[in-house]
Each structure stands twice: as C-alpha cells, then as structure tokens.
C-alpha cells in the first residue's frame, strides 16, 4: 500500500505553474494538465494557490457516478473515470466540492489528477511534486514531511453540512483542525468588499483558463 | 545598411510561433531510445534534467533527482525547455538578406560573403572596424572561443557580451571587495543561515529553484529580510520587507550599517584581522541614521532598525542580491554597500555565513571568466596587465604585440556603431533589440552598420537586422560546460544531432577563422578539445580551471572553481581563511548615496523599473515560442498602484501609454497593491512595440558599465482604449506573431 501522499502548502506557492507544465508530461494524460494554479486576488497580493485532486476518503465524485466509473485504489487514490464506463453525464464535475474533475469533450471522458498513479505505483514521485520549486506541492510520508515543516497539516474540510476528509493534506499556518470553507466567505460573497470592485483581469484570465470544467 | 522592411513576412516565416507539444504529438506509447542526463539551458541554477530521446528527437523530459542543486525540481521554463529542439521556427540553413528579404543560401556562399565583407571593412577602416557581440547563454567553451576569435582571427579590440547587462556590477563589486568574482558560498550553505537578506532579487520568478534552499532555511527557523520596491512572491513571504524607492539601496544599506555600529553588532575582531578601509566606511555610515535613510528610501525607519537588529544579532547570516540593486548607474556601489554589511559583521567564510549573487543567465558566471569581456582574457586575466597578456598570447601561440588593446562595453559599442567607428558586427546568441536599454538607439546602431552577421538558432528581433544569419544549435545538440551561479562547473551533454544544415557554433566560428587565414590557431576537433586549451589558458589566473576535466565534472556532479590542480576537488566555499587580494584581506568601500541618473520631475513624475516574469527568459527569443509559457503571459503589462491609477483615472486592464524621454509604449494596466505608489513596473522580455526597453535609460555605471535598467523617470497617459488585454481573451490567447504585430 502506498504510504506516501501529497501535501499542499499554499504559503510556498510562487505561481510559477511548473506543476501545470509538468503534469502534461505524464504519460497517461497526453498533454492535458490535471492541476490548476490560481491567483487569490492579484489586485491585493501575489499569493497563488495550487489545486489538485484532494483524493477524498469518501469521494463525492465517485458517489454520484451512475456508472460506477470512478474507482478508488486500496491506497486511497481516486482515479479518473474508466473510459468504457463513463457516460458523459458530468455528475462528478458538478458534484466535486473542490471543483477538480474536468470533462474531456474529445475523449468523452472525465479526467482528473490521479496522483500520477502510473508513476507512484512504481516508486516515482508525481510529476507536479517532483518539479515544484518550493515544496508547495510535496509528495512523501506523513512522518517524513510533517516534522520538517512549521505548518499544520489539515485534511478535514467543511462545506456547509458536508465534512470531507481527504488523503491529501493542506499545510496551514493556523491552529484550526479543519478548513471551514463556509467561514471564509466563499458562499456569502466577498463580505465587506464593495461589489463594484472587480478582481484583477489577471484573476479573470486565470478563471477562464483554469476554471472551465471542460478540456 | 540593413533595415527590417517586411516585419510581417519575417514573423510569418521565422516566428515567434507557438510550439506546445513534442514532435509527433503527445503519445503514451513512445519507445524511448535513450535518456540523456543534462542541464536546463536557462538561468544560473543550471538544474539537472533528463531528456527522453526517440529516433534522434527529444520527446520529453524526466526530473533528475541525482543532481544536488535541484533534486528533481524544475521551473516551468525548465519543464518545457525541450520543446525548443524541434521547434518549427528553428533556423536550419544560412540566410542572406537581399533587398530586405532573407533568402536561403549555401554555407559556402554565406561564409564567403561574411569573410569578404568583414575583411573588406577591416582593410578599408582598420581591424577595429569590426566588432563581436556575444552572449552568456553559450557554453564556456564557446565563450572562450569567441574571445579568441575576436582577438586572434579578427584582431579587433571590440568585443563585449550581454553579461554586461546582467552581472557586471556584481562582478566589479566582488573584485573590488574580495579580489575575486564568484559567489562566496555554495547554495547548500543557505539552509544554515539564521537570517537571509535578499536584495533586489525576485527569486521566485527569476531563479525559482533557489526557493527550495530558502524554504529549507525557513524550516530551520530562519528569517528572511527582503529588500525590493515590489511585493514579489518572495517579498510576500519575507519576515521583514523593506519596500524601498528604486535606486536607493545605498541609503538603506548605510542605514543598516548605522544600526549595526550603534547597537555594537559589528565584529571588530574580524574587521581588524581580515579587512582594510573600515574607518572611512564607518564615518559615512554614521551619517545615515535610520531617519536619514528613511527619508531617502521611503522605507520606515523602524523597519531599517529592525532589519539591522535581526541581521546583526544572528550568529549566522547570508546576503544575496540580483539585478534589482545592480542595474543602476551606481550598481557597483550598491553591491559594495551590501558587502560592507557582510564584512562589518564578519558573516562570511563559513557554512551559513556568506554572500552570493543570483545569476540571471545560464552561464553568466562562466561567460565572464574566459575572455569575452572587453577588458578580459581567459582565467579572469586582464587585457591591461602585460604579464597576463604575455601568458595568454603564449598559450594561443601569438606574439603579445598581436593582441589588441581592451575595447569598450556593450552600450558603448553600439554608440560607436551609430558614430560609424564600428562598421561591421558579428553577433552570436544575443538579442540586443530586446535586451539593451533605449531600444530606439539600438535600432539606429544596427541600421548604421555596413555589414551585420548574426549566429543564432531562432530569428531574434536583433537577427532580423542582419545581412547574413547563420543557423546555430540549441543546448541539446552540442556538449560543453557552463558555470552556475554558485561557481559550479557542470557539463551539458549532447542528446541529438543539429537539425537541417544547422551547425555547432564553435564549428562555424572555426570555419570563418580558417577562411580569414587564421586557421592554424583554430584546430579544435571537439568542445573538450577547446576546454583543454581553456584549462591551460586559465592556469594560475583568478578563475583557475586547470584541474577541471569532463570526467571530474561527471564524477563529482560538478566542480567548483578555483580548481588549480588535477588532485584538487575544487573549492565550494571561498574566504574561509583569506580573501583573494594580495594581502589576503577584504576591502571596505565608503559609499555615499547618489541616486539614479534620472530623477522624477513634474513632467515625468513616476519611477519606472523593469524586471522579469517567471514564464519568460531574458530577451524571450527562446521562451516566447513555447506555447505553454506564452499562454501564461502573452504580453507585458504595467504594474501600477491603485491610488496612482485612481489619480490618472485608469482602470485595471485598461491600456495606457508609458512614456519616458527616450520612448513610449502601450501596455495594459495591472492595478495592484504590491507596488509602490511612486513606481511603475513592466517586464522586459518582449520586443518591438512591446519592449520595456523603449523606456529605459542607457546611463552607465562608471565602473561596471552596466545600464540603468531599474530606475528612470516616466509618466503615464490614459489613451481611452477599450481594447481588452490579450490575457483576457481565453485559454489560447493569440499567436505570438499576432502579439508581436500588436493585432
């Protein structure tokens, strides 16, 4: 069983998208990248955030799949949809609380980060974590990675009434035990911010490039 | 005179076009014939990577974990670098421009024309009528050969290179203070420093892989003090960010030194035993109280005090800087003022105690050591020193009297072209139309030439002005060494053959030398052959490579120079016992703040500064052709603070005109809190109407002759354009050629 997992440390992300470029090099994706990097709000900060599949312990994408096309390995890695089974319904794309899976129109297939299962099952690191210049994406064993960091590993995320535990850890500089997505104002809108003030055009561009749910 | 008359035609034929997938497309069932261990061609980290080769084509890459500098890590440029090799824009045969149009030519025809023209100009106007301009993306072997070619084959004094635009101030400062020009420590020392001062260095975007070392230092409990006018991704994570006005570094450093003196945080024993000239420096520093430094720099006095206290109290610490402090008309003084802090605290010569410059060009270090600088001979020997001249002349087999005198620096060479003193130019792998300041003057210089020959593997903006273009090779098609920013000599390995009729640069230079009748001095059969002569030519010099061999480089994963003997393993850390001046001591330099050559005024009220983004490399000749990189940022932008934007009623994304006394350009506004109110910033990787260097000032540092890229006066104007930024137009953006033409 694969003991290693991914650790995402947003504090370290420099927005270089090395991970995005490297993900395309993985033999199974054929040039598509399964990872996204967003500016949080370029008008205010240079901070960026990488998004990969969090590999939920109870993956919503798999639960809503009518064709049982999305499999989870014994090591907890959630795979892309199996091509013979995928029905093009895009339930998984719509259901994922993290907004990760994309639908490949040309291949009629849902595709998502599978933690480079072809590489990790042979003892290699995932492409994104291999190349990440800062360790914002790190692949390794919990007991090896966490003691080296001054951040807190969190793998519980609260979306309204849904509590999601993940194989992937977020490294956060807080004492919180969980990431409360409601509490950060995502669903309430940008509290206290004048709605007439738009995010930077760079943020918009990133949304256009990365947030489309189709390849 | 060679003008670019058909720009659209040139772009249609030679690009930049976007290339975004390996030859044959993305296939999962490839049969890889061989895997070649080599290094990234871009910045001074020279990261290790593996190229995957299928039927003599590079079709992908694999991280290389065995190279200790990057341990697999790569920036986006490194990940996509392999896409250069089979790029549709590659120049694959010689070109001769006839009536403004490039036409295919045979090698014999092209080289005969080159030789007859250069020889004709020299016969009519003297040897110095022809100049050579080179680059630091070349291997060290090639830079050595270029220097020898200029002096022995052409016999001209005029040779310089694009390192003059990059590391010249760092080199001059290091030589003055330490007596040698090299980073004092290997990167692996960084995690052991309690505190880092990172000055004028946007490490995250210019040198991403060093961030691995920075974060290891942070994991060890270390602190970062970042000194930068912009809140870069590095500054954002700094524990202390001194967001100074561009060009005021010497005030800040003197202010920090003032704090160190007053708080008794200097190492007097170190100063007494290992340095000279402290008193004068101390006297100057005492004038720059934190308040005085604050008034000049705009940095709050308490932050200057905090920086001084944190750095001074730490047992270990390192200072690293880059172009932000060096690209100034007083860049050398800026460098020396930071070194003053290092020396005053004695934080040098041990693990975690040190100093380093961050090298933008891949071979910026090796490129300036072996004789392609105007005043330099191999081994960091001086053109002005009779003994040095005699030694190198002996290695080359010529009489010392045959060696020309020292020439002039890059920007000065282009002035001489405009003046008609230099009438012919041979340039190799350098894109002056993007990289030099004051682009309009550079264009005039190139148009004034009688004959212009360019060696490159892509048609750069500068190559468009050539009469003859000779197709060279990428890093994957030849072998040779480069020297990384930490002074580690590494080996680039050949993966594939050059495409079409393209030839290896050293091979074609030798061919030209033979045709010029100087063939007996150019009988090299391989890069290793050149390296062996380089070793001898550098023997006993400051940059002593004599003990380095290709075999030793492979065996040790690189060799740090100086390496004076075959028994030596090299010298990763300098100054553990003594400095490189004859008396073994380092030199302080009393530095008064002088400021930029051009200050803001009523007509040009803002400070303009330029720099890089992570997705492009230098002039962009290589990276503006890689689809992935261009899609991340297809065109430059101008960063402007929201309050400044409001003053001019400029909206985010709106195209605005940026104007200086030298030129102007139109760029989309990126309204951000991460820049000072009095400063605007544009990345410089683009050419033609997108060139930031239309605006910059060519004022030179008197010592290093580096231009003042980082501070000039500018103004902005609203142009009432409703056109959206290119970035806002979707995933693919426009083609690079459309961007070039402003469509």
JSON list of N, CA, C and O in Angstrom, two decimals, chain B residues 412-448:
[
{"chain": "B", "resi": 412, "resn": "UNK", "atom": "N", "xyz": [28.44, 51.08, -25.06]},
{"chain": "B", "resi": 412, "resn": "UNK", "atom": "CA", "xyz": [29.38, 51.98, -25.74]},
{"chain": "B", "resi": 412, "resn": "UNK", "atom": "C", "xyz": [29.70, 51.49, -27.16]},
{"chain": "B", "resi": 412, "resn": "UNK", "atom": "O", "xyz": [29.91, 52.29, -28.07]},
{"chain": "B", "resi": 413, "resn": "UNK", "atom": "N", "xyz": [29.75, 50.17, -27.32]},
{"chain": "B", "resi": 413, "resn": "UNK", "atom": "CA", "xyz": [29.99, 49.62, -28.65]},
{"chain": "B", "resi": 413, "resn": "UNK", "atom": "C", "xyz": [28.89, 50.04, -29.63]},
{"chain": "B", "resi": 413, "resn": "UNK", "atom": "O", "xyz": [29.14, 50.37, -30.79]},
{"chain": "B", "resi": 414, "resn": "UNK", "atom": "N", "xyz": [27.66, 50.05, -29.13]},
{"chain": "B", "resi": 414, "resn": "UNK", "atom": "CA", "xyz": [26.54, 50.41, -30.01]},
{"chain": "B", "resi": 414, "resn": "UNK", "atom": "C", "xyz": [26.58, 51.91, -30.34]},
{"chain": "B", "resi": 414, "resn": "UNK", "atom": "O", "xyz": [26.15, 52.32, -31.43]},
{"chain": "B", "resi": 415, "resn": "UNK", "atom": "N", "xyz": [27.10, 52.73, -29.44]},
{"chain": "B", "resi": 415, "resn": "UNK", "atom": "CA", "xyz": [27.28, 54.15, -29.75]},
{"chain": "B", "resi": 415, "resn": "UNK", "atom": "C", "xyz": [28.29, 54.29, -30.88]},
{"chain": "B", "resi": 415, "resn": "UNK", "atom": "O", "xyz": [28.13, 55.12, -31.78]},
{"chain": "B", "resi": 416, "resn": "UNK", "atom": "N", "xyz": [29.34, 53.48, -30.83]},
{"chain": "B", "resi": 416, "resn": "UNK", "atom": "CA", "xyz": [30.37, 53.54, -31.87]},
{"chain": "B", "resi": 416, "resn": "UNK", "atom": "C", "xyz": [29.82, 53.08, -33.22]},
{"chain": "B", "resi": 416, "resn": "UNK", "atom": "O", "xyz": [30.30, 53.50, -34.26]},
{"chain": "B", "resi": 417, "resn": "UNK", "atom": "N", "xyz": [28.84, 52.20, -33.20]},
{"chain": "B", "resi": 417, "resn": "UNK", "atom": "CA", "xyz": [28.20, 51.81, -34.47]},
{"chain": "B", "resi": 417, "resn": "UNK", "atom": "C", "xyz": [27.44, 53.01, -35.05]},
{"chain": "B", "resi": 417, "resn": "UNK", "atom": "O", "xyz": [27.50, 53.27, -36.25]},
{"chain": "B", "resi": 418, "resn": "UNK", "atom": "N", "xyz": [26.73, 53.70, -34.19]},
{"chain": "B", "resi": 418, "resn": "UNK", "atom": "CA", "xyz": [25.99, 54.89, -34.67]},
{"chain": "B", "resi": 418, "resn": "UNK", "atom": "C", "xyz": [26.93, 55.95, -35.21]},
{"chain": "B", "resi": 418, "resn": "UNK", "atom": "O", "xyz": [26.64, 56.64, -36.17]},
{"chain": "B", "resi": 419, "resn": "UNK", "atom": "N", "xyz": [28.10, 56.05, -34.55]},
{"chain": "B", "resi": 419, "resn": "UNK", "atom": "CA", "xyz": [29.07, 57.08, -34.95]},
{"chain": "B", "resi": 419, "resn": "UNK", "atom": "C", "xyz": [29.86, 56.68, -36.19]},
{"chain": "B", "resi": 419, "resn": "UNK", "atom": "O", "xyz": [30.66, 57.47, -36.71]},
{"chain": "B", "resi": 420, "resn": "UNK", "atom": "N", "xyz": [29.74, 55.43, -36.63]},
{"chain": "B", "resi": 420, "resn": "UNK", "atom": "CA", "xyz": [30.46, 54.98, -37.82]},
{"chain": "B", "resi": 420, "resn": "UNK", "atom": "C", "xyz": [31.87, 54.49, -37.54]},
{"chain": "B", "resi": 420, "resn": "UNK", "atom": "O", "xyz": [32.61, 54.15, -38.47]},
{"chain": "B", "resi": 421, "resn": "UNK", "atom": "N", "xyz": [32.24, 54.42, -36.27]},
{"chain": "B", "resi": 421, "resn": "UNK", "atom": "CA", "xyz": [33.58, 53.91, -35.95]},
{"chain": "B", "resi": 421, "resn": "UNK", "atom": "C", "xyz": [33.61, 52.39, -36.08]},
{"chain": "B", "resi": 421, "resn": "UNK", "atom": "O", "xyz": [34.59, 51.81, -36.55]},
{"chain": "B", "resi": 422, "resn": "UNK", "atom": "N", "xyz": [32.54, 51.75, -35.66]},
{"chain": "B", "resi": 422, "resn": "UNK", "atom": "CA", "xyz": [32.37, 50.31, -35.88]},
{"chain": "B", "resi": 422, "resn": "UNK", "atom": "C", "xyz": [31.42, 50.15, -37.07]},
{"chain": "B", "resi": 422, "resn": "UNK", "atom": "O", "xyz": [30.31, 50.68, -37.06]},
{"chain": "B", "resi": 423, "resn": "UNK", "atom": "N", "xyz": [31.86, 49.40, -38.09]},
{"chain": "B", "resi": 423, "resn": "UNK", "atom": "CA", "xyz": [31.07, 49.33, -39.33]},
{"chain": "B", "resi": 423, "resn": "UNK", "atom": "C", "xyz": [30.57, 47.92, -39.63]},
{"chain": "B", "resi": 423, "resn": "UNK", "atom": "O", "xyz": [29.72, 47.73, -40.50]},
{"chain": "B", "resi": 424, "resn": "UNK", "atom": "N", "xyz": [31.14, 46.94, -38.95]},
{"chain": "B", "resi": 424, "resn": "UNK", "atom": "CA", "xyz": [30.71, 45.56, -39.15]},
{"chain": "B", "resi": 424, "resn": "UNK", "atom": "C", "xyz": [30.52, 44.88, -37.81]},
{"chain": "B", "resi": 424, "resn": "UNK", "atom": "O", "xyz": [31.24, 45.17, -36.85]},
{"chain": "B", "resi": 425, "resn": "UNK", "atom": "N", "xyz": [29.56, 43.97, -37.75]},
{"chain": "B", "resi": 425, "resn": "UNK", "atom": "CA", "xyz": [29.26, 43.30, -36.48]},
{"chain": "B", "resi": 425, "resn": "UNK", "atom": "C", "xyz": [29.03, 41.82, -36.70]},
{"chain": "B", "resi": 425, "resn": "UNK", "atom": "O", "xyz": [28.34, 41.43, -37.65]},
{"chain": "B", "resi": 426, "resn": "UNK", "atom": "N", "xyz": [29.64, 41.01, -35.84]},
{"chain": "B", "resi": 426, "resn": "UNK", "atom": "CA", "xyz": [29.30, 39.58, -35.76]},
{"chain": "B", "resi": 426, "resn": "UNK", "atom": "C", "xyz": [28.74, 39.36, -34.37]},
{"chain": "B", "resi": 426, "resn": "UNK", "atom": "O", "xyz": [29.43, 39.57, -33.38]},
{"chain": "B", "resi": 427, "resn": "UNK", "atom": "N", "xyz": [27.46, 39.00, -34.32]},
{"chain": "B", "resi": 427, "resn": "UNK", "atom": "CA", "xyz": [26.87, 38.73, -33.00]},
{"chain": "B", "resi": 427, "resn": "UNK", "atom": "C", "xyz": [26.49, 37.27, -32.92]},
{"chain": "B", "resi": 427, "resn": "UNK", "atom": "O", "xyz": [26.20, 36.62, -33.93]},
{"chain": "B", "resi": 428, "resn": "UNK", "atom": "N", "xyz": [26.53, 36.76, -31.72]},
{"chain": "B", "resi": 428, "resn": "UNK", "atom": "CA", "xyz": [26.23, 35.35, -31.52]},
{"chain": "B", "resi": 428, "resn": "UNK", "atom": "C", "xyz": [25.34, 35.18, -30.30]},
{"chain": "B", "resi": 428, "resn": "UNK", "atom": "O", "xyz": [25.69, 35.59, -29.19]},
{"chain": "B", "resi": 429, "resn": "UNK", "atom": "N", "xyz": [24.15, 34.64, -30.53]},
{"chain": "B", "resi": 429, "resn": "UNK", "atom": "CA", "xyz": [23.22, 34.29, -29.46]},
{"chain": "B", "resi": 429, "resn": "UNK", "atom": "C", "xyz": [22.98, 35.43, -28.48]},
{"chain": "B", "resi": 429, "resn": "UNK", "atom": "O", "xyz": [23.10, 35.24, -27.27]},
{"chain": "B", "resi": 430, "resn": "UNK", "atom": "N", "xyz": [22.66, 36.58, -29.00]},
{"chain": "B", "resi": 430, "resn": "UNK", "atom": "CA", "xyz": [22.27, 37.68, -28.12]},
{"chain": "B", "resi": 430, "resn": "UNK", "atom": "C", "xyz": [21.27, 38.54, -28.87]},
{"chain": "B", "resi": 430, "resn": "UNK", "atom": "O", "xyz": [21.47, 38.83, -30.05]},
{"chain": "B", "resi": 431, "resn": "UNK", "atom": "N", "xyz": [20.24, 38.96, -28.19]},
{"chain": "B", "resi": 431, "resn": "UNK", "atom": "CA", "xyz": [19.12, 39.66, -28.83]},
{"chain": "B", "resi": 431, "resn": "UNK", "atom": "C", "xyz": [19.11, 41.11, -28.37]},
{"chain": "B", "resi": 431, "resn": "UNK", "atom": "O", "xyz": [18.33, 41.51, -27.51]},
{"chain": "B", "resi": 432, "resn": "UNK", "atom": "N", "xyz": [20.00, 41.89, -28.95]},
{"chain": "B", "resi": 432, "resn": "UNK", "atom": "CA", "xyz": [20.22, 43.25, -28.48]},
{"chain": "B", "resi": 432, "resn": "UNK", "atom": "C", "xyz": [18.99, 44.15, -28.61]},
{"chain": "B", "resi": 432, "resn": "UNK", "atom": "O", "xyz": [18.86, 45.13, -27.88]},
{"chain": "B", "resi": 433, "resn": "UNK", "atom": "N", "xyz": [18.13, 43.82, -29.56]},
{"chain": "B", "resi": 433, "resn": "UNK", "atom": "CA", "xyz": [16.95, 44.67, -29.79]},
{"chain": "B", "resi": 433, "resn": "UNK", "atom": "C", "xyz": [15.91, 44.53, -28.67]},
{"chain": "B", "resi": 433, "resn": "UNK", "atom": "O", "xyz": [14.94, 45.27, -28.63]},
{"chain": "B", "resi": 434, "resn": "UNK", "atom": "N", "xyz": [16.11, 43.56, -27.81]},
{"chain": "B", "resi": 434, "resn": "UNK", "atom": "CA", "xyz": [15.24, 43.45, -26.64]},
{"chain": "B", "resi": 434, "resn": "UNK", "atom": "C", "xyz": [16.02, 43.73, -25.36]},
{"chain": "B", "resi": 434, "resn": "UNK", "atom": "O", "xyz": [15.53, 44.38, -24.45]},
{"chain": "B", "resi": 435, "resn": "UNK", "atom": "N", "xyz": [17.27, 43.27, -25.32]},
{"chain": "B", "resi": 435, "resn": "UNK", "atom": "CA", "xyz": [17.97, 43.28, -24.04]},
{"chain": "B", "resi": 435, "resn": "UNK", "atom": "C", "xyz": [18.66, 44.59, -23.72]},
{"chain": "B", "resi": 435, "resn": "UNK", "atom": "O", "xyz": [18.85, 44.92, -22.55]},
{"chain": "B", "resi": 436, "resn": "UNK", "atom": "N", "xyz": [19.07, 45.35, -24.71]},
{"chain": "B", "resi": 436, "resn": "UNK", "atom": "CA", "xyz": [19.77, 46.60, -24.42]},
{"chain": "B", "resi": 436, "resn": "UNK", "atom": "C", "xyz": [18.78, 47.71, -24.07]},
{"chain": "B", "resi": 436, "resn": "UNK", "atom": "O", "xyz": [17.64, 47.69, -24.54]},
{"chain": "B", "resi": 437, "resn": "UNK", "atom": "N", "xyz": [19.20, 48.68, -23.28]},
{"chain": "B", "resi": 437, "resn": "UNK", "atom": "CA", "xyz": [18.31, 49.79, -22.97]},
{"chain": "B", "resi": 437, "resn": "UNK", "atom": "C", "xyz": [18.16, 50.73, -24.16]},
{"chain": "B", "resi": 437, "resn": "UNK", "atom": "O", "xyz": [19.00, 50.72, -25.07]},
{"chain": "B", "resi": 438, "resn": "UNK", "atom": "N", "xyz": [17.12, 51.53, -24.12]},
{"chain": "B", "resi": 438, "resn": "UNK", "atom": "CA", "xyz": [16.89, 52.56, -25.14]},
{"chain": "B", "resi": 438, "resn": "UNK", "atom": "C", "xyz": [16.87, 51.94, -26.54]},
{"chain": "B", "resi": 438, "resn": "UNK", "atom": "O", "xyz": [17.72, 52.21, -27.40]},
{"chain": "B", "resi": 439, "resn": "UNK", "atom": "N", "xyz": [15.87, 51.13, -26.76]},
{"chain": "B", "resi": 439, "resn": "UNK", "atom": "CA", "xyz": [15.77, 50.31, -27.98]},
{"chain": "B", "resi": 439, "resn": "UNK", "atom": "C", "xyz": [15.87, 51.15, -29.27]},
{"chain": "B", "resi": 439, "resn": "UNK", "atom": "O", "xyz": [16.44, 50.69, -30.27]},
{"chain": "B", "resi": 440, "resn": "UNK", "atom": "N", "xyz": [15.32, 52.32, -29.26]},
{"chain": "B", "resi": 440, "resn": "UNK", "atom": "CA", "xyz": [15.33, 53.12, -30.49]},
{"chain": "B", "resi": 440, "resn": "UNK", "atom": "C", "xyz": [16.76, 53.47, -30.91]},
{"chain": "B", "resi": 440, "resn": "UNK", "atom": "O", "xyz": [17.08, 53.50, -32.10]},
{"chain": "B", "resi": 441, "resn": "UNK", "atom": "N", "xyz": [17.62, 53.70, -29.91]},
{"chain": "B", "resi": 441, "resn": "UNK", "atom": "CA", "xyz": [19.03, 53.97, -30.22]},
{"chain": "B", "resi": 441, "resn": "UNK", "atom": "C", "xyz": [19.72, 52.70, -30.74]},
{"chain": "B", "resi": 441, "resn": "UNK", "atom": "O", "xyz": [20.59, 52.76, -31.61]},
{"chain": "B", "resi": 442, "resn": "UNK", "atom": "N", "xyz": [19.35, 51.56, -30.19]},
{"chain": "B", "resi": 442, "resn": "UNK", "atom": "CA", "xyz": [19.95, 50.29, -30.64]},
{"chain": "B", "resi": 442, "resn": "UNK", "atom": "C", "xyz": [19.58, 50.05, -32.10]},
{"chain": "B", "resi": 442, "resn": "UNK", "atom": "O", "xyz": [20.41, 49.64, -32.92]},
{"chain": "B", "resi": 443, "resn": "UNK", "atom": "N", "xyz": [18.33, 50.32, -32.44]},
{"chain": "B", "resi": 443, "resn": "UNK", "atom": "CA", "xyz": [17.88, 50.15, -33.82]},
{"chain": "B", "resi": 443, "resn": "UNK", "atom": "C", "xyz": [18.70, 51.04, -34.75]},
{"chain": "B", "resi": 443, "resn": "UNK", "atom": "O", "xyz": [19.19, 50.59, -35.81]},
{"chain": "B", "resi": 444, "resn": "UNK", "atom": "N", "xyz": [18.92, 52.27, -34.35]},
{"chain": "B", "resi": 444, "resn": "UNK", "atom": "CA", "xyz": [19.73, 53.19, -35.17]},
{"chain": "B", "resi": 444, "resn": "UNK", "atom": "C", "xyz": [21.14, 52.62, -35.35]},
{"chain": "B", "resi": 444, "resn": "UNK", "atom": "O", "xyz": [21.72, 52.73, -36.43]},
{"chain": "B", "resi": 445, "resn": "UNK", "atom": "N", "xyz": [21.67, 52.02, -34.31]},
{"chain": "B", "resi": 445, "resn": "UNK", "atom": "CA", "xyz": [23.03, 51.47, -34.37]},
{"chain": "B", "resi": 445, "resn": "UNK", "atom": "C", "xyz": [23.09, 50.33, -35.38]},
{"chain": "B", "resi": 445, "resn": "UNK", "atom": "O", "xyz": [24.00, 50.27, -36.21]},
{"chain": "B", "resi": 446, "resn": "UNK", "atom": "N", "xyz": [22.12, 49.43, -35.32]},
{"chain": "B", "resi": 446, "resn": "UNK", "atom": "CA", "xyz": [22.14, 48.28, -36.23]},
{"chain": "B", "resi": 446, "resn": "UNK", "atom": "C", "xyz": [21.91, 48.74, -37.67]},
{"chain": "B", "resi": 446, "resn": "UNK", "atom": "O", "xyz": [22.50, 48.20, -38.61]},
{"chain": "B", "resi": 447, "resn": "UNK", "atom": "N", "xyz": [21.06, 49.74, -37.84]},
{"chain": "B", "resi": 447, "resn": "UNK", "atom": "CA", "xyz": [20.80, 50.23, -39.19]},
{"chain": "B", "resi": 447, "resn": "UNK", "atom": "C", "xyz": [21.99, 50.99, -39.77]},
{"chain": "B", "resi": 447, "resn": "UNK", "atom": "O", "xyz": [22.11, 51.13, -40.99]},
{"chain": "B", "resi": 448, "resn": "UNK", "atom": "N", "xyz": [22.86, 51.46, -38.90]},
{"chain": "B", "resi": 448, "resn": "UNK", "atom": "CA", "xyz": [24.02, 52.22, -39.37]},
{"chain": "B", "resi": 448, "resn": "UNK", "atom": "C", "xyz": [25.16, 51.32, -39.84]},
{"chain": "B", "resi": 448, "resn": "UNK", "atom": "O", "xyz": [26.10, 51.79, -40.48]}
]
